[in-house]
Short mmCIF file of C-alpha atoms in Angstrom, two decimals:
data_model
loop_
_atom_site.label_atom_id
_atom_site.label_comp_id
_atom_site.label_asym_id
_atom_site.label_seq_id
_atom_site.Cartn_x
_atom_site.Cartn_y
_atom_site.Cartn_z
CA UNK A 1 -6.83 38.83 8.07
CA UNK A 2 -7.70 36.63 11.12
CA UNK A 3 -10.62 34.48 11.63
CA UNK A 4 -12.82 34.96 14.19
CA UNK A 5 -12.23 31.65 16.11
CA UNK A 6 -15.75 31.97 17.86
CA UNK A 7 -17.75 31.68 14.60
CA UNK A 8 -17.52 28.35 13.12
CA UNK A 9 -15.40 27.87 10.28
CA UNK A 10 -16.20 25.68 7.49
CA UNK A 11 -13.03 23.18 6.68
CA UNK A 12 -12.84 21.26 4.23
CA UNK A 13 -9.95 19.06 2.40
CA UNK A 14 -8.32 18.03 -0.72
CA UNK A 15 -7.36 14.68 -0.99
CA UNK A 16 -5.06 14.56 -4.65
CA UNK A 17 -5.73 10.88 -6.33
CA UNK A 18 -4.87 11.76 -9.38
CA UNK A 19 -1.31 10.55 -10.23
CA UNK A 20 -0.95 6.66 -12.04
CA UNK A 21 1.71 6.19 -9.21
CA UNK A 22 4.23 4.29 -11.77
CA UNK A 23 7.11 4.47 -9.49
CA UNK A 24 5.19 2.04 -7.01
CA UNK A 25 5.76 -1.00 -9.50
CA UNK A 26 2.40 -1.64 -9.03
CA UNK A 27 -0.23 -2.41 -12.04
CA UNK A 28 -3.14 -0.10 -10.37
CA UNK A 29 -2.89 2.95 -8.66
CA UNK A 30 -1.55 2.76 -5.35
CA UNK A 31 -4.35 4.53 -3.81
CA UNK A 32 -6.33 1.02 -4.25
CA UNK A 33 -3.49 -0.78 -2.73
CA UNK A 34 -4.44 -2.52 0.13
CA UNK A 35 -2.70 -1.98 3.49
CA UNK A 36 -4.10 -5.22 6.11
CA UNK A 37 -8.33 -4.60 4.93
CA UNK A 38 -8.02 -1.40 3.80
CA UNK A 39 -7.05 0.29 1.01
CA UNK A 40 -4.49 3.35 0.82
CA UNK A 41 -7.14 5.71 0.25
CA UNK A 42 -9.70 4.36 2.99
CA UNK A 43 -6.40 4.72 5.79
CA UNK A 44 -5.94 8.87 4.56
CA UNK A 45 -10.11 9.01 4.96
CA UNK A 46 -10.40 7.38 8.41
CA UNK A 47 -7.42 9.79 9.29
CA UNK A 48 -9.70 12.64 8.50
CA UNK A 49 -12.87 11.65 9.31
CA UNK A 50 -11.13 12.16 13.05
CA UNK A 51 -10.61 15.75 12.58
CA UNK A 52 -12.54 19.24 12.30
CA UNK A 53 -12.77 18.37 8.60
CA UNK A 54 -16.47 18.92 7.26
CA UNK A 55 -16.27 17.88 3.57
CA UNK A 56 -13.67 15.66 1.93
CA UNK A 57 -12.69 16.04 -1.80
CA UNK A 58 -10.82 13.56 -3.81
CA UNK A 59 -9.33 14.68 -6.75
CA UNK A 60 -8.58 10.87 -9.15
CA UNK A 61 -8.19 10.10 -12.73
CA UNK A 62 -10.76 8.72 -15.33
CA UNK A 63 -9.74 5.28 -15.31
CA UNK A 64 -10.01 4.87 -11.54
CA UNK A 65 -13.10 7.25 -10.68
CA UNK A 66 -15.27 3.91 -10.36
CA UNK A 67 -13.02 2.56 -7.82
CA UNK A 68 -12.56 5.61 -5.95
CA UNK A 69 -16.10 6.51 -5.83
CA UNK A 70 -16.99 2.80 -4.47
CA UNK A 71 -14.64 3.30 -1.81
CA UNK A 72 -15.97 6.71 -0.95
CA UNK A 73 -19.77 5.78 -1.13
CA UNK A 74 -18.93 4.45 2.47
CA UNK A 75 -18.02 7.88 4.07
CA UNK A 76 -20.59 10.83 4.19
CA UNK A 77 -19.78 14.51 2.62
CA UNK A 78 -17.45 13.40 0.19
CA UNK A 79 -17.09 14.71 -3.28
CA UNK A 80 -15.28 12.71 -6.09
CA UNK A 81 -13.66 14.89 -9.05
CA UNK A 82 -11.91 14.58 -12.09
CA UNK A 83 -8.17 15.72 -12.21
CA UNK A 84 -5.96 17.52 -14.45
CA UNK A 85 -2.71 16.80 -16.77
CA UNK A 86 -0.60 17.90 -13.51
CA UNK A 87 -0.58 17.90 -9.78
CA UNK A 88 -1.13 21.41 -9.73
CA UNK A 89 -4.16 21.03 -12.22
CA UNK A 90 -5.71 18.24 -9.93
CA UNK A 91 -5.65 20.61 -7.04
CA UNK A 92 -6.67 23.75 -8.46
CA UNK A 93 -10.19 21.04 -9.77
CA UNK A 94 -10.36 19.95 -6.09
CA UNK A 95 -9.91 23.39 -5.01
CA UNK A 96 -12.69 24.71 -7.42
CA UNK A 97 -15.34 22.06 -6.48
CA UNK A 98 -15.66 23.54 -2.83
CA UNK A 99 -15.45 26.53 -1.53
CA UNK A 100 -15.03 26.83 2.33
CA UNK A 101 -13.15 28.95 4.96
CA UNK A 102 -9.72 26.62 5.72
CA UNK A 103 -8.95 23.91 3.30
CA UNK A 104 -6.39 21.01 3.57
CA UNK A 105 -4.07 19.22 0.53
CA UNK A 106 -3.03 15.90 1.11
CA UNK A 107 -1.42 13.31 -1.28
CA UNK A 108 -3.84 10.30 -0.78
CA UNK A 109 -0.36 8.43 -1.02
CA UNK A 110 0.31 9.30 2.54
CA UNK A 111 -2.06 7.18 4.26
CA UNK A 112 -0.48 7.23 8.04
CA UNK A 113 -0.92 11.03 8.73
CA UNK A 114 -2.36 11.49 12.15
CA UNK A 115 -5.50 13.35 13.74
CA UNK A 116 -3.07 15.57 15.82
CA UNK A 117 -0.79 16.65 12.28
CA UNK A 118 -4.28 17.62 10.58
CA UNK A 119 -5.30 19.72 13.60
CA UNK A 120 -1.62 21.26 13.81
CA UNK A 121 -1.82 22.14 10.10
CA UNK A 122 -5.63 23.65 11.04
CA UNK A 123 -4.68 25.52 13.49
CA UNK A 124 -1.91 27.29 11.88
CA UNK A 125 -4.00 27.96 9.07
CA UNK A 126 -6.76 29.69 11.20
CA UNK A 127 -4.27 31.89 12.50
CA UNK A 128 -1.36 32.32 10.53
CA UNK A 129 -2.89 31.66 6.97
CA UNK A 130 -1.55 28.40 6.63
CA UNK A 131 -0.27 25.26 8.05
CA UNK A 132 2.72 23.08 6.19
CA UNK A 133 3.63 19.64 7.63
CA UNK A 134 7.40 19.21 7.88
CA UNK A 135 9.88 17.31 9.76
CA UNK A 136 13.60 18.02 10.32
CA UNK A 137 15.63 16.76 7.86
CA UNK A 138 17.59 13.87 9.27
CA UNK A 139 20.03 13.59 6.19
CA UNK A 140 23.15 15.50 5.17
CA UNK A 141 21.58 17.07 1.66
CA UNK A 142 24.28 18.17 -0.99
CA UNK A 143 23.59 20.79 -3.68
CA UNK A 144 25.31 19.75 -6.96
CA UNK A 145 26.17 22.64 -9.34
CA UNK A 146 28.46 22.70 -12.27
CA UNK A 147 29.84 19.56 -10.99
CA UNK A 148 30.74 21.05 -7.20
CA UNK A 149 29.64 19.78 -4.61
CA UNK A 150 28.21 22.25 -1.66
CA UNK A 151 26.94 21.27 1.26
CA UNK A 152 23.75 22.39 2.85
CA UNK A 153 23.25 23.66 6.87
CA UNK A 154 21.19 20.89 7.90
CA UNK A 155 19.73 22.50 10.73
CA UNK A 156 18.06 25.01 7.91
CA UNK A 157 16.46 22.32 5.81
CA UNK A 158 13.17 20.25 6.49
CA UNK A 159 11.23 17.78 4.57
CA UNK A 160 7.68 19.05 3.50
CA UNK A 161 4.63 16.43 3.86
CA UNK A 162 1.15 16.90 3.26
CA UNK A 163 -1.70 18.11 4.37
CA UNK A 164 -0.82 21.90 3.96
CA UNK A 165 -3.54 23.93 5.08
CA UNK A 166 -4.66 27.05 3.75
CA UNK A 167 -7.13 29.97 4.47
CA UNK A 168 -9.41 29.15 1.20
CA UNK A 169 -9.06 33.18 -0.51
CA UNK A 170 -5.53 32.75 -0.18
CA UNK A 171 -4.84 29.61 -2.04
CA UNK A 172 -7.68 30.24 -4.68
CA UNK A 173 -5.71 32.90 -5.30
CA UNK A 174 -2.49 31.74 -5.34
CA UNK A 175 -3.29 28.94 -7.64
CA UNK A 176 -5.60 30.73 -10.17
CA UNK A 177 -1.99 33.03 -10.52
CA UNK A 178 0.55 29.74 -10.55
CA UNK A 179 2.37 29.53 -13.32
CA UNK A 180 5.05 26.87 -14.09
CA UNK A 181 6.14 23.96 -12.66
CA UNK A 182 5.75 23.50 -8.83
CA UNK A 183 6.42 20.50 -6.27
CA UNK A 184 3.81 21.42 -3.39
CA UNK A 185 1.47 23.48 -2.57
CA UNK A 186 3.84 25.71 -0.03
CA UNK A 187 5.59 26.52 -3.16
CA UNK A 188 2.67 27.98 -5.24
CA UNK A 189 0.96 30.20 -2.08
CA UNK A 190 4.42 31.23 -1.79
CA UNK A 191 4.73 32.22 -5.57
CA UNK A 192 2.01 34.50 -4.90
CA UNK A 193 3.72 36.16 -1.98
CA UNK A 194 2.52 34.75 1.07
CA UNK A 195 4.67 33.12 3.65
CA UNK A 196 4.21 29.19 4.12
CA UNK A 197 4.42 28.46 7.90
CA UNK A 198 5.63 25.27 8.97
CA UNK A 199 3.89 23.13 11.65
CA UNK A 200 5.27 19.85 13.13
CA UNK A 201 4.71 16.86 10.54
CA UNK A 202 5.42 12.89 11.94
CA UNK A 203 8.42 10.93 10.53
CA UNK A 204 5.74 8.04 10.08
CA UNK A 205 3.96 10.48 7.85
CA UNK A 206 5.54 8.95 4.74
CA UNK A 207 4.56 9.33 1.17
CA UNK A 208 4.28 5.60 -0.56
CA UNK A 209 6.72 5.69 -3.72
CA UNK A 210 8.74 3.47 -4.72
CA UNK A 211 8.24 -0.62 -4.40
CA UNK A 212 10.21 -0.82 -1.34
CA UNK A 213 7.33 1.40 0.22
CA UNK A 214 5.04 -1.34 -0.28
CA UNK A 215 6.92 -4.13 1.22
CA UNK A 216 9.39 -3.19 3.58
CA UNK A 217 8.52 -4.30 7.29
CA UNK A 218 6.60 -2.08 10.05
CA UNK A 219 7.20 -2.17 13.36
CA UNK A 220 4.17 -4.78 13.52
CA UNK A 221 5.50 -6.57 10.56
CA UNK A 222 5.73 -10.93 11.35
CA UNK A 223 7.80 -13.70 9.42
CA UNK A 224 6.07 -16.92 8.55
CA UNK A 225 7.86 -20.38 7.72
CA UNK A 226 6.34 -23.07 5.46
CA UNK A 227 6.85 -26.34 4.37
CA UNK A 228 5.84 -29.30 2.38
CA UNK A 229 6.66 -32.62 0.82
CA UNK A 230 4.94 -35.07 -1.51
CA UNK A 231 5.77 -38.22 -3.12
CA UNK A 232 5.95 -38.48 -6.85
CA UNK A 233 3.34 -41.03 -8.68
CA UNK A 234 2.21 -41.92 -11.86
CA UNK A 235 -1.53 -41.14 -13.10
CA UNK A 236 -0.99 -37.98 -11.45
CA UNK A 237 -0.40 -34.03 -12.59
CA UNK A 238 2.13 -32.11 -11.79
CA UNK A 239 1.24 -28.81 -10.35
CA UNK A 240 3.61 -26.46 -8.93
CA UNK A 241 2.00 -22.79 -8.12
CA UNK A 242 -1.07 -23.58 -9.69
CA UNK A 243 0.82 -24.01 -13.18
CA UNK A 244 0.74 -27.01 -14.49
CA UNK A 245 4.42 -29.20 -15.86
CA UNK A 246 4.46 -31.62 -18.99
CA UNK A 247 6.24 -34.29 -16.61
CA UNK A 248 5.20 -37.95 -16.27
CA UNK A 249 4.79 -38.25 -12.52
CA UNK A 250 2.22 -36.05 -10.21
CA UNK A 251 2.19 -35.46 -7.12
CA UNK A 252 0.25 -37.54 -4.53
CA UNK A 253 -1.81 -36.19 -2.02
CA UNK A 254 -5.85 -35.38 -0.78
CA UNK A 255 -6.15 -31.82 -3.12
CA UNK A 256 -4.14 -31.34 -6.13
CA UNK A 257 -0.92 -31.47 -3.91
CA UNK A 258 0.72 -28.66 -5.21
CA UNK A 259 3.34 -28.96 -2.43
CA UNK A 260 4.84 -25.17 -3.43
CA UNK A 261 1.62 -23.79 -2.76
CA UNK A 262 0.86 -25.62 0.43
CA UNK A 263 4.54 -24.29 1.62
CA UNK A 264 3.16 -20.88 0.94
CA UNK A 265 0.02 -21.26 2.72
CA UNK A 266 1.48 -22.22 5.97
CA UNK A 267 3.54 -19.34 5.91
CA UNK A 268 1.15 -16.91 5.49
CA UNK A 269 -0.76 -18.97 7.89
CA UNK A 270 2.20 -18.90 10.45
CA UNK A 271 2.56 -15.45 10.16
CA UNK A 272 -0.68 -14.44 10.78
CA UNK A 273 -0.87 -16.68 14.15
CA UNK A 274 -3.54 -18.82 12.64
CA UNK A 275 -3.89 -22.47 12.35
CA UNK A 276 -1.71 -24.83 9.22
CA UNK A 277 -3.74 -25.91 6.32
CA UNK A 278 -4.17 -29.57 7.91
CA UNK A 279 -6.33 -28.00 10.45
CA UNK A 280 -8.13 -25.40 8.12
CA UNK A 281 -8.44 -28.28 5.52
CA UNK A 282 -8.11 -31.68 6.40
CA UNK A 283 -6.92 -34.48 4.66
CA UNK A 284 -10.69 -36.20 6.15
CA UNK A 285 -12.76 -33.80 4.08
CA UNK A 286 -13.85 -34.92 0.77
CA UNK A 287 -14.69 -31.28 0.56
CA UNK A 288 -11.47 -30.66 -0.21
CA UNK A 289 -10.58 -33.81 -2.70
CA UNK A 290 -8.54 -33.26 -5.97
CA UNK A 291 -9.71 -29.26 -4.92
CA UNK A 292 -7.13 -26.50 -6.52
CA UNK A 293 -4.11 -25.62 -3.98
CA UNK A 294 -4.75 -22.29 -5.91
CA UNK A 295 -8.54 -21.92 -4.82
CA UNK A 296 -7.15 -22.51 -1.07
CA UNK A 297 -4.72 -19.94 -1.26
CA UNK A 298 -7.23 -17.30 -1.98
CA UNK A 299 -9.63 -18.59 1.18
CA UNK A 300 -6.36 -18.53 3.38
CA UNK A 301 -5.74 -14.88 2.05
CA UNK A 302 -8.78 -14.42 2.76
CA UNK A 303 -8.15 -15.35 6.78
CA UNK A 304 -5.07 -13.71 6.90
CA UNK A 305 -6.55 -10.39 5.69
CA UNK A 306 -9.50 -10.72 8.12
CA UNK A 307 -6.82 -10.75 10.84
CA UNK A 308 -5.88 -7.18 9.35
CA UNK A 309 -2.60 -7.90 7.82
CA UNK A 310 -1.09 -7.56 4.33
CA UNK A 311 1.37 -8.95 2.64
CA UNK A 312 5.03 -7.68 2.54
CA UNK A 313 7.19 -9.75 0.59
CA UNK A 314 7.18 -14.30 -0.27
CA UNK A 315 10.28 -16.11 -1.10
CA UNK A 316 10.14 -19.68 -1.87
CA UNK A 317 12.08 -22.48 -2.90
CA UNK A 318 11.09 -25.91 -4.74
CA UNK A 319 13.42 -28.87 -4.32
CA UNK A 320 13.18 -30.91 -6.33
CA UNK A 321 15.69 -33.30 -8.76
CA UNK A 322 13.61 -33.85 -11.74
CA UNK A 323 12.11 -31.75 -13.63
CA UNK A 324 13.95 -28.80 -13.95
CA UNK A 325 11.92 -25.96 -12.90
CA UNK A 326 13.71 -22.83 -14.71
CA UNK A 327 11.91 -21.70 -17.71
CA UNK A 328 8.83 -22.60 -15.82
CA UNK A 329 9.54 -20.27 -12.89
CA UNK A 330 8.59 -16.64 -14.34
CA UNK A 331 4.75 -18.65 -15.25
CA UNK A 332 4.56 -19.95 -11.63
CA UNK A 333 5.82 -16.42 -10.25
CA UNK A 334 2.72 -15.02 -12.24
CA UNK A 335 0.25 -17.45 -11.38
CA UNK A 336 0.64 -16.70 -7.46
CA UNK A 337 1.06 -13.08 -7.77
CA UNK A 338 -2.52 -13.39 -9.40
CA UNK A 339 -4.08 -15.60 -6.93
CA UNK A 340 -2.51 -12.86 -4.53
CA UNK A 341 -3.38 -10.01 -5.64
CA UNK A 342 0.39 -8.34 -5.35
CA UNK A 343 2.86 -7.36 -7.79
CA UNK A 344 5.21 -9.96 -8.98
CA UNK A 345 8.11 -8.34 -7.41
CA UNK A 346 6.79 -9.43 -4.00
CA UNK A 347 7.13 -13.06 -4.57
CA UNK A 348 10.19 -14.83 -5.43
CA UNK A 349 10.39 -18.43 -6.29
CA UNK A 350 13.70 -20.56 -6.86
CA UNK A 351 14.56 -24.07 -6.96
CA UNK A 352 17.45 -26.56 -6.35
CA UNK A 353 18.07 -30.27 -5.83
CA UNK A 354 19.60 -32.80 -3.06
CA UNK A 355 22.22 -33.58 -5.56
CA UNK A 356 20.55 -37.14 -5.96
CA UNK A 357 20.33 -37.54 -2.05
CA UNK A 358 17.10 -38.95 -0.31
CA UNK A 359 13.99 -39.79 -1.74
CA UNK A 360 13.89 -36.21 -3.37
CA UNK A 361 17.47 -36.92 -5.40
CA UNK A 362 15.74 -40.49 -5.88
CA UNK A 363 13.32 -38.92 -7.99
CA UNK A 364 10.78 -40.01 -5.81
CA UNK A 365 9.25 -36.55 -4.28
CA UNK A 366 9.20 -32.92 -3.97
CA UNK A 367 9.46 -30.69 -1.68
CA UNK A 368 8.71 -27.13 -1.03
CA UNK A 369 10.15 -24.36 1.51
CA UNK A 370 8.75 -20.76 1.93
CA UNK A 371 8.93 -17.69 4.37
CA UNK A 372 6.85 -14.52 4.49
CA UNK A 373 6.60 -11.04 5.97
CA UNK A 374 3.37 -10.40 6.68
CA UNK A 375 2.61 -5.87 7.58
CA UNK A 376 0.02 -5.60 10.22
CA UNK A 377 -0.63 -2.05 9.54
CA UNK A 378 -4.44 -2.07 10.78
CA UNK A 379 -5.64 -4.21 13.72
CA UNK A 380 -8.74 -6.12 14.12
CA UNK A 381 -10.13 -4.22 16.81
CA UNK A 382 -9.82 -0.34 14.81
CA UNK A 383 -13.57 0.89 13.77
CA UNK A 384 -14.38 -0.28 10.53
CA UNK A 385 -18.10 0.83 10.03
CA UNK A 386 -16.00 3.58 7.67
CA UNK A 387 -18.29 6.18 8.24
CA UNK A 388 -17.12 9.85 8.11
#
């Protein structure tokens, strides 16, 4: 059957939420990981609020339904639903919750799909039945069996994305027939015997996975350099990524002089093309005496997500020749991946000494070094009023 093209069709889409996403190595689901001032799921929204799409539904878990239905309260025609045990499960609930004429499914992990790879997959759908996103596949693929190894035409093989459109009947049908265990969509319409038809998908299209999907640099990614030094006095504490040492010196300085901190800060700072923390918070403002290095971190975060980026990756390095810093590190990792807001594998922290050179192998200061990669993956001037 072929729609009639000059009657308008409602289309709708499935956005699949569901999943905890504990590949990502993150401690939420990645959906509400934020990518420059907008989360995962708001970047797949915006993509289809673009399109011919009339009615969004997201498909999420219990324990994140009051997340994803704050996000959503933004756009218009969007319904939020409980998933299932499985992927397939999720869908078939997001399929059930609105019927329509064409509908899209779309992993809300994928959240640089394009207007024009929604409207391919729409199109195809209208008039073929259905619409799959896939690329080429770039790789030699091997198929393993009994322990020998065969090797696979590559000009055969592509890499399915999402969305995959359907004409509505046909997937409702498919899917209240599935049975087993399957990895897309494609495969269950084509378990009922229809014929998936591929459309072109975008190699940027990517699904976010693993860690490395979360920090590895974009095209628009920029490196930051920080650094600091402060004397070491008495009647002072010693505070080193907002965690606090049993040593008898301190640090000296206008704030709590948390020197590995202040490193950090003007690498984010640098990154982002903004101005050091002696300009944002000068050394002249009692404002900002004995304040927490900690609470300015999260007000520079703060500025260098308002510029619309987020961060990739932190590496720093404390030197400093007494007191060992060691079995303090994995506590000072912690405390700045919380002030953060990122996982703990995105911030690395190490220390070493002058080996007794200078006023730092004096025992007379410490200083701090740190770089950043900061992912500009949404610019400041893109529409934000998030309406769909």
């Amino acid at each position: 059957m072929k729609y009639n093209t000059n009657v308008p069709l409602n289309i709708a889409a499935v956005i699949v939420c569901a999943g905890k996403g504990e590949r990502s190595g993150l401690a939420y689901n990645k959906i509400l990981h934020l990518i420059g001032r907008k989360t995962v799921l708001e970047k797949s929204l915006d993509a289809f609020s673009c399109t011919r799409v009339k009615h969004i539904t997201v498909v999420t878990a219990e324990d994140d339904i009051a997340a994803v239905r704050s996000i959503t309260s933004a756009y218009d025609d969007i319904t939020v639903v409980l998933g299932g045990a499985t992927r397939a499960q999720s869908v078939y609930a997001g399929l059930k919750a609105y019927p329509c004429d064409v509908v899209l499914i779309h992993d809300g992990a994928r959240p640089f799909v394009s207007p024009a790879v929604i409207e391919r997959t729409v199109d195809s759908a209208i008039e073929r039945g259905s619409g799959i996103a896939a690329v080429p596949c770039v790789d030699t693929v091997k198929r393993v069996r009994n322990g020998k190894v065969q090797s696979m035409p590559r000009a055969e093989l592509f890499n399915a994305q999402t969305p995959q459109a359907f004409r509505y009947a046909e997937i409702m049908d498919a899917y209240a027939r599935a049975v087993g265990t399957f990895t897309d969509d494609a495969e269950v319409y084509e378990s009922a015997g229809y014929s998936p038809c591929l459309v072109d998908g975008e190699y940027d299209n990517v699904k976010l996975t693993t860690p490395a999907d979360f920090t590895a640099p974009t095209k628009s990614s920029r490196i930051g350099v920080g650094f600091d030094l402060h004397r070491l006095v008495e009647g002072r504490k010693l505070i080193l990524g907002g965690v606090t040492l049993d040593y008898r010196l301190g640090l000296l300085g206008h704030s709590d002089a948390d020197v590995l901190t202040h490193a950090i800060m003007d690498a984010l700072l640098s990154a982002a093309d903004l101005p050091d923390i002696g300009v944002l918070f000068p050394d002249t403002d009692d404002r900002y005496l004995g304040i927490s290095s900690i609470t300015l971190l999260k007000q520079v975060l703060g500025e260098v997500t308002r510029k619309g980026y987020g961060i990739g990756n932190i590496s720093a390095v404390v030197i400093a020749q007494q007191p060992k810093l060691a079995p303090i590190i994995p506590d000072i990792r912690r405390s700045l991946a919380s002030a953060l807001g990122i996982c703990i594998k995105q911030i690395n922290v190490s220390a070493t000494t002058t080996e007794r050179l200078g006023l730092i192998g004096e025992g007379n200061a410490i200083a701090a070094n740190a770089s950043c990669i900061l992912n500009a993956l949404s610019t400041p001037t893109e529409n934000t009023d998030g309406k769909h």
